Amino acid sequence: MSALPACPKCNSTYTYEDGELYVCPECAHEWPKTAAAEANGDEPVVKDANGNLLVDGDSVTVIKDLKIKGSSSVVKVGTKVKNIRLVEGDHNIDCKIDGIGAMKLKSEFVRKA
């Protein structure tokens, strides 16, 4: 039996090692070996645009103007968001922005403050 982790994207058990990466032949997903060790925890591992680990209650700063879907408003660069909450899904940060209200953000558009 292989001790390699299952693919995090499709849960395939046919993964293999390729240098510093694990590769899934079924969905072609590649991930670093270090990510497998971090993913064993019960909480989601979320990193900002610079690669810093984010946790619940952190403060972050928006690094790109973000258009708000269904509105003409924009979240400007440099907007500081306090007391974030991490959630599962594509938009993995749940927060409240002053002047706008409750929003979900992607971690790739923020950096730890």
Short mmCIF file of N, CA and C in Angstrom, two decimals:
data_model
loop_
_atom_site.label_atom_id
_atom_site.label_comp_id
_atom_site.label_asym_id
_atom_site.label_seq_id
_atom_site.Cartn_x
_atom_site.Cartn_y
_atom_site.Cartn_z
N MET A 1 0.83 -1.18 0.00
CA MET A 1 0.00 0.00 0.00
C MET A 1 0.88 1.25 0.00
N SER A 2 0.49 2.26 -0.72
CA SER A 2 1.25 3.49 -0.82
C SER A 2 0.92 4.43 0.34
N ALA A 3 1.92 5.13 0.83
CA ALA A 3 1.73 6.09 1.91
C ALA A 3 1.54 7.51 1.37
N LEU A 4 1.37 7.64 0.07
CA LEU A 4 1.18 8.96 -0.53
C LEU A 4 -0.23 9.47 -0.24
N PRO A 5 -0.37 10.79 -0.08
CA PRO A 5 -1.69 11.35 0.21
C PRO A 5 -2.60 11.31 -1.02
N ALA A 6 -3.90 11.28 -0.77
CA ALA A 6 -4.88 11.35 -1.87
C ALA A 6 -4.90 12.77 -2.44
N CYS A 7 -5.33 12.90 -3.67
CA CYS A 7 -5.41 14.20 -4.33
C CYS A 7 -6.41 15.08 -3.58
N PRO A 8 -6.04 16.32 -3.20
CA PRO A 8 -6.97 17.20 -2.50
C PRO A 8 -8.08 17.74 -3.39
N LYS A 9 -7.91 17.64 -4.69
CA LYS A 9 -8.91 18.16 -5.62
C LYS A 9 -9.98 17.13 -5.96
N CYS A 10 -9.56 15.89 -6.30
CA CYS A 10 -10.52 14.87 -6.74
C CYS A 10 -10.53 13.63 -5.85
N ASN A 11 -9.71 13.60 -4.81
CA ASN A 11 -9.60 12.48 -3.86
C ASN A 11 -9.13 11.17 -4.50
N SER A 12 -8.42 11.25 -5.60
CA SER A 12 -7.87 10.06 -6.25
C SER A 12 -6.74 9.50 -5.40
N THR A 13 -6.64 8.18 -5.36
CA THR A 13 -5.58 7.53 -4.59
C THR A 13 -4.37 7.18 -5.46
N TYR A 14 -4.40 7.53 -6.75
CA TYR A 14 -3.33 7.18 -7.68
C TYR A 14 -2.28 8.29 -7.81
N THR A 15 -2.00 9.02 -6.75
CA THR A 15 -1.02 10.09 -6.82
C THR A 15 0.39 9.54 -6.88
N TYR A 16 1.32 10.35 -7.37
CA TYR A 16 2.73 9.96 -7.41
C TYR A 16 3.60 11.18 -7.15
N GLU A 17 4.86 10.91 -6.79
CA GLU A 17 5.81 11.98 -6.50
C GLU A 17 6.55 12.37 -7.77
N ASP A 18 6.79 13.68 -7.92
CA ASP A 18 7.58 14.19 -9.04
C ASP A 18 8.46 15.31 -8.48
N GLY A 19 9.64 14.95 -8.03
CA GLY A 19 10.54 15.93 -7.42
C GLY A 19 9.97 16.42 -6.09
N GLU A 20 9.71 17.71 -6.00
CA GLU A 20 9.16 18.31 -4.78
C GLU A 20 7.64 18.40 -4.82
N LEU A 21 6.99 17.77 -5.79
CA LEU A 21 5.54 17.86 -5.95
C LEU A 21 4.89 16.49 -5.87
N TYR A 22 3.62 16.49 -5.49
CA TYR A 22 2.75 15.33 -5.68
C TYR A 22 1.91 15.64 -6.91
N VAL A 23 1.62 14.63 -7.73
CA VAL A 23 0.86 14.83 -8.96
C VAL A 23 -0.28 13.81 -9.01
N CYS A 24 -1.45 14.26 -9.44
CA CYS A 24 -2.60 13.37 -9.63
C CYS A 24 -2.75 13.10 -11.13
N PRO A 25 -2.66 11.85 -11.57
CA PRO A 25 -2.77 11.55 -12.99
C PRO A 25 -4.21 11.67 -13.52
N GLU A 26 -5.19 11.65 -12.64
CA GLU A 26 -6.58 11.70 -13.10
C GLU A 26 -7.05 13.12 -13.41
N CYS A 27 -6.68 14.09 -12.56
CA CYS A 27 -7.15 15.47 -12.79
C CYS A 27 -6.01 16.43 -13.10
N ALA A 28 -4.76 15.93 -13.12
CA ALA A 28 -3.55 16.70 -13.43
C ALA A 28 -3.26 17.79 -12.40
N HIS A 29 -3.79 17.64 -11.19
CA HIS A 29 -3.52 18.61 -10.12
C HIS A 29 -2.15 18.34 -9.53
N GLU A 30 -1.37 19.41 -9.28
CA GLU A 30 -0.06 19.29 -8.66
C GLU A 30 -0.04 20.14 -7.40
N TRP A 31 0.58 19.63 -6.34
CA TRP A 31 0.71 20.39 -5.11
C TRP A 31 2.02 20.04 -4.43
N PRO A 32 2.59 20.99 -3.68
CA PRO A 32 3.89 20.74 -3.04
C PRO A 32 3.77 19.75 -1.89
N LYS A 33 4.85 19.06 -1.62
CA LYS A 33 4.85 18.07 -0.54
C LYS A 33 4.61 18.73 0.81
N THR A 34 5.04 19.96 0.99
CA THR A 34 4.85 20.64 2.28
C THR A 34 3.39 20.96 2.52
N ALA A 35 2.60 21.15 1.48
CA ALA A 35 1.18 21.44 1.64
C ALA A 35 0.43 20.25 2.21
N ALA A 36 0.88 19.04 1.92
CA ALA A 36 0.22 17.84 2.44
C ALA A 36 0.34 17.78 3.95
N ALA A 37 1.46 18.19 4.49
CA ALA A 37 1.64 18.19 5.94
C ALA A 37 0.78 19.25 6.61
N GLU A 38 0.63 20.41 5.96
CA GLU A 38 -0.19 21.48 6.52
C GLU A 38 -1.68 21.16 6.43
N ALA A 39 -2.10 20.43 5.42
CA ALA A 39 -3.51 20.17 5.19
C ALA A 39 -4.07 19.11 6.13
N ASN A 40 -3.26 18.45 6.92
CA ASN A 40 -3.75 17.41 7.81
C ASN A 40 -4.51 17.97 9.00
N GLY A 41 -4.43 19.27 9.28
CA GLY A 41 -5.16 19.89 10.38
C GLY A 41 -6.64 19.97 10.07
N ASP A 42 -7.44 20.31 11.09
CA ASP A 42 -8.88 20.38 10.89
C ASP A 42 -9.34 21.74 10.38
N GLU A 43 -8.50 22.77 10.50
CA GLU A 43 -8.85 24.09 10.00
C GLU A 43 -8.25 24.30 8.61
N PRO A 44 -8.92 25.11 7.78
CA PRO A 44 -8.37 25.36 6.44
C PRO A 44 -7.08 26.17 6.52
N VAL A 45 -6.14 25.87 5.64
CA VAL A 45 -4.89 26.62 5.57
C VAL A 45 -5.07 27.70 4.51
N VAL A 46 -5.05 28.96 4.95
CA VAL A 46 -5.26 30.08 4.05
C VAL A 46 -4.05 31.00 4.13
N LYS A 47 -3.51 31.34 2.96
CA LYS A 47 -2.34 32.22 2.90
C LYS A 47 -2.70 33.46 2.10
N ASP A 48 -2.08 34.59 2.46
CA ASP A 48 -2.32 35.84 1.75
C ASP A 48 -1.49 35.89 0.47
N ALA A 49 -1.50 37.02 -0.21
CA ALA A 49 -0.79 37.17 -1.48
C ALA A 49 0.72 37.02 -1.33
N ASN A 50 1.25 37.29 -0.14
CA ASN A 50 2.69 37.18 0.11
C ASN A 50 3.09 35.83 0.66
N GLY A 51 2.12 34.94 0.90
CA GLY A 51 2.41 33.62 1.43
C GLY A 51 2.36 33.52 2.94
N ASN A 52 1.93 34.58 3.62
CA ASN A 52 1.81 34.55 5.08
C ASN A 52 0.55 33.80 5.47
N LEU A 53 0.63 33.03 6.53
CA LEU A 53 -0.50 32.26 7.02
C LEU A 53 -1.50 33.18 7.69
N LEU A 54 -2.78 33.06 7.33
CA LEU A 54 -3.85 33.86 7.94
C LEU A 54 -4.63 33.00 8.92
N VAL A 55 -5.09 33.61 10.01
CA VAL A 55 -5.92 32.94 10.99
C VAL A 55 -7.11 33.84 11.32
N ASP A 56 -8.12 33.25 11.96
CA ASP A 56 -9.30 34.02 12.36
C ASP A 56 -8.88 35.18 13.26
N GLY A 57 -9.47 36.35 13.03
CA GLY A 57 -9.19 37.52 13.86
C GLY A 57 -8.08 38.40 13.34
N ASP A 58 -7.37 38.00 12.30
CA ASP A 58 -6.30 38.82 11.73
C ASP A 58 -6.87 40.08 11.08
N SER A 59 -6.00 41.05 10.86
CA SER A 59 -6.32 42.23 10.08
C SER A 59 -5.57 42.13 8.77
N VAL A 60 -6.22 42.47 7.67
CA VAL A 60 -5.60 42.41 6.35
C VAL A 60 -5.81 43.71 5.61
N THR A 61 -5.01 43.92 4.57
CA THR A 61 -5.11 45.10 3.72
C THR A 61 -5.34 44.63 2.29
N VAL A 62 -6.27 45.28 1.59
CA VAL A 62 -6.59 44.94 0.20
C VAL A 62 -5.46 45.46 -0.68
N ILE A 63 -4.97 44.63 -1.62
CA ILE A 63 -3.83 45.02 -2.46
C ILE A 63 -4.24 45.36 -3.90
N LYS A 64 -5.53 45.32 -4.20
CA LYS A 64 -6.00 45.58 -5.55
C LYS A 64 -7.41 46.15 -5.47
N ASP A 65 -7.76 47.10 -6.35
CA ASP A 65 -9.13 47.58 -6.39
C ASP A 65 -10.05 46.42 -6.73
N LEU A 66 -11.09 46.21 -5.91
CA LEU A 66 -12.02 45.11 -6.12
C LEU A 66 -13.42 45.65 -6.40
N LYS A 67 -13.95 45.32 -7.57
CA LYS A 67 -15.31 45.72 -7.91
C LYS A 67 -16.28 44.84 -7.12
N ILE A 68 -17.36 45.45 -6.66
CA ILE A 68 -18.36 44.71 -5.91
C ILE A 68 -19.45 44.30 -6.88
N LYS A 69 -19.68 43.00 -6.96
CA LYS A 69 -20.66 42.46 -7.90
C LYS A 69 -22.05 43.00 -7.58
N GLY A 70 -22.75 43.49 -8.60
CA GLY A 70 -24.10 44.00 -8.43
C GLY A 70 -24.16 45.41 -7.91
N SER A 71 -23.05 46.10 -7.88
CA SER A 71 -22.99 47.46 -7.35
C SER A 71 -21.98 48.26 -8.14
N SER A 72 -22.05 49.57 -8.03
CA SER A 72 -21.06 50.41 -8.70
C SER A 72 -19.93 50.78 -7.74
N SER A 73 -19.98 50.26 -6.53
CA SER A 73 -18.96 50.54 -5.52
C SER A 73 -17.68 49.74 -5.79
N VAL A 74 -16.59 50.22 -5.21
CA VAL A 74 -15.29 49.56 -5.34
C VAL A 74 -14.61 49.56 -3.98
N VAL A 75 -13.97 48.44 -3.64
CA VAL A 75 -13.11 48.38 -2.46
C VAL A 75 -11.74 48.82 -2.92
N LYS A 76 -11.27 49.96 -2.41
CA LYS A 76 -10.02 50.56 -2.88
C LYS A 76 -8.78 49.86 -2.32
N VAL A 77 -7.67 50.02 -3.03
CA VAL A 77 -6.38 49.53 -2.58
C VAL A 77 -6.05 50.18 -1.24
N GLY A 78 -5.52 49.40 -0.30
CA GLY A 78 -5.13 49.95 0.99
C GLY A 78 -6.22 49.91 2.04
N THR A 79 -7.43 49.45 1.66
CA THR A 79 -8.51 49.36 2.63
C THR A 79 -8.13 48.31 3.67
N LYS A 80 -8.18 48.70 4.95
CA LYS A 80 -7.83 47.77 6.03
C LYS A 80 -9.10 47.09 6.51
N VAL A 81 -9.03 45.77 6.60
CA VAL A 81 -10.15 44.96 7.06
C VAL A 81 -9.73 44.29 8.36
N LYS A 82 -10.50 44.54 9.42
CA LYS A 82 -10.16 43.99 10.74
C LYS A 82 -11.02 42.78 11.05
N ASN A 83 -10.48 41.90 11.88
CA ASN A 83 -11.21 40.76 12.43
C ASN A 83 -11.83 39.88 11.35
N ILE A 84 -10.98 39.30 10.50
CA ILE A 84 -11.47 38.41 9.44
C ILE A 84 -11.85 37.05 10.01
N ARG A 85 -12.67 36.32 9.25
CA ARG A 85 -13.02 34.95 9.61
C ARG A 85 -12.77 34.08 8.40
N LEU A 86 -12.09 32.96 8.57
CA LEU A 86 -11.78 32.07 7.47
C LEU A 86 -12.91 31.07 7.27
N VAL A 87 -13.28 30.85 6.01
CA VAL A 87 -14.34 29.92 5.66
C VAL A 87 -13.89 29.05 4.50
N GLU A 88 -14.60 27.97 4.26
CA GLU A 88 -14.32 27.08 3.13
C GLU A 88 -14.87 27.71 1.86
N GLY A 89 -14.26 27.41 0.72
CA GLY A 89 -14.78 27.85 -0.56
C GLY A 89 -13.79 28.72 -1.32
N ASP A 90 -14.25 29.21 -2.47
CA ASP A 90 -13.42 30.02 -3.35
C ASP A 90 -13.10 31.37 -2.70
N HIS A 91 -14.11 32.03 -2.17
CA HIS A 91 -13.93 33.28 -1.43
C HIS A 91 -13.78 32.88 0.02
N ASN A 92 -12.52 32.74 0.48
CA ASN A 92 -12.27 32.10 1.75
C ASN A 92 -12.10 33.03 2.94
N ILE A 93 -12.39 34.32 2.79
CA ILE A 93 -12.35 35.26 3.90
C ILE A 93 -13.72 35.92 4.02
N ASP A 94 -14.30 35.81 5.20
CA ASP A 94 -15.57 36.44 5.51
C ASP A 94 -15.27 37.63 6.40
N CYS A 95 -15.76 38.83 6.04
CA CYS A 95 -15.39 40.02 6.81
C CYS A 95 -16.48 41.08 6.70
N LYS A 96 -16.27 42.15 7.44
CA LYS A 96 -17.16 43.30 7.40
C LYS A 96 -16.28 44.52 7.11
N ILE A 97 -16.59 45.23 6.03
CA ILE A 97 -15.80 46.39 5.63
C ILE A 97 -16.60 47.64 5.96
N ASP A 98 -15.94 48.58 6.66
CA ASP A 98 -16.60 49.83 7.04
C ASP A 98 -17.08 50.58 5.79
N GLY A 99 -18.33 51.01 5.81
CA GLY A 99 -18.90 51.75 4.70
C GLY A 99 -19.48 50.88 3.61
N ILE A 100 -19.22 49.59 3.63
CA ILE A 100 -19.72 48.69 2.59
C ILE A 100 -20.59 47.60 3.21
N GLY A 101 -20.12 46.96 4.26
CA GLY A 101 -20.87 45.91 4.93
C GLY A 101 -20.20 44.56 4.83
N ALA A 102 -20.99 43.52 5.03
CA ALA A 102 -20.46 42.15 5.03
C ALA A 102 -20.04 41.75 3.62
N MET A 103 -18.88 41.12 3.52
CA MET A 103 -18.35 40.69 2.22
C MET A 103 -17.55 39.42 2.37
N LYS A 104 -17.33 38.77 1.25
CA LYS A 104 -16.41 37.64 1.17
C LYS A 104 -15.31 38.03 0.21
N LEU A 105 -14.06 37.77 0.62
CA LEU A 105 -12.90 38.12 -0.20
C LEU A 105 -12.08 36.87 -0.50
N LYS A 106 -11.31 36.94 -1.57
CA LYS A 106 -10.34 35.89 -1.88
C LYS A 106 -9.02 36.28 -1.22
N SER A 107 -8.34 35.30 -0.64
CA SER A 107 -7.11 35.58 0.08
C SER A 107 -5.98 36.06 -0.84
N GLU A 108 -6.09 35.80 -2.13
CA GLU A 108 -5.04 36.22 -3.07
C GLU A 108 -5.03 37.73 -3.30
N PHE A 109 -6.06 38.45 -2.85
CA PHE A 109 -6.14 39.89 -3.04
C PHE A 109 -5.92 40.68 -1.77
N VAL A 110 -5.40 40.04 -0.72
CA VAL A 110 -5.13 40.72 0.53
C VAL A 110 -3.73 40.37 1.03
N ARG A 111 -3.20 41.20 1.92
CA ARG A 111 -1.95 40.88 2.60
C ARG A 111 -2.15 41.16 4.07
N LYS A 112 -1.43 40.42 4.89
CA LYS A 112 -1.55 40.53 6.34
C LYS A 112 -1.06 41.91 6.78
N ALA A 113 -1.84 42.56 7.64
CA ALA A 113 -1.47 43.91 8.11
C ALA A 113 -0.65 43.84 9.38
#
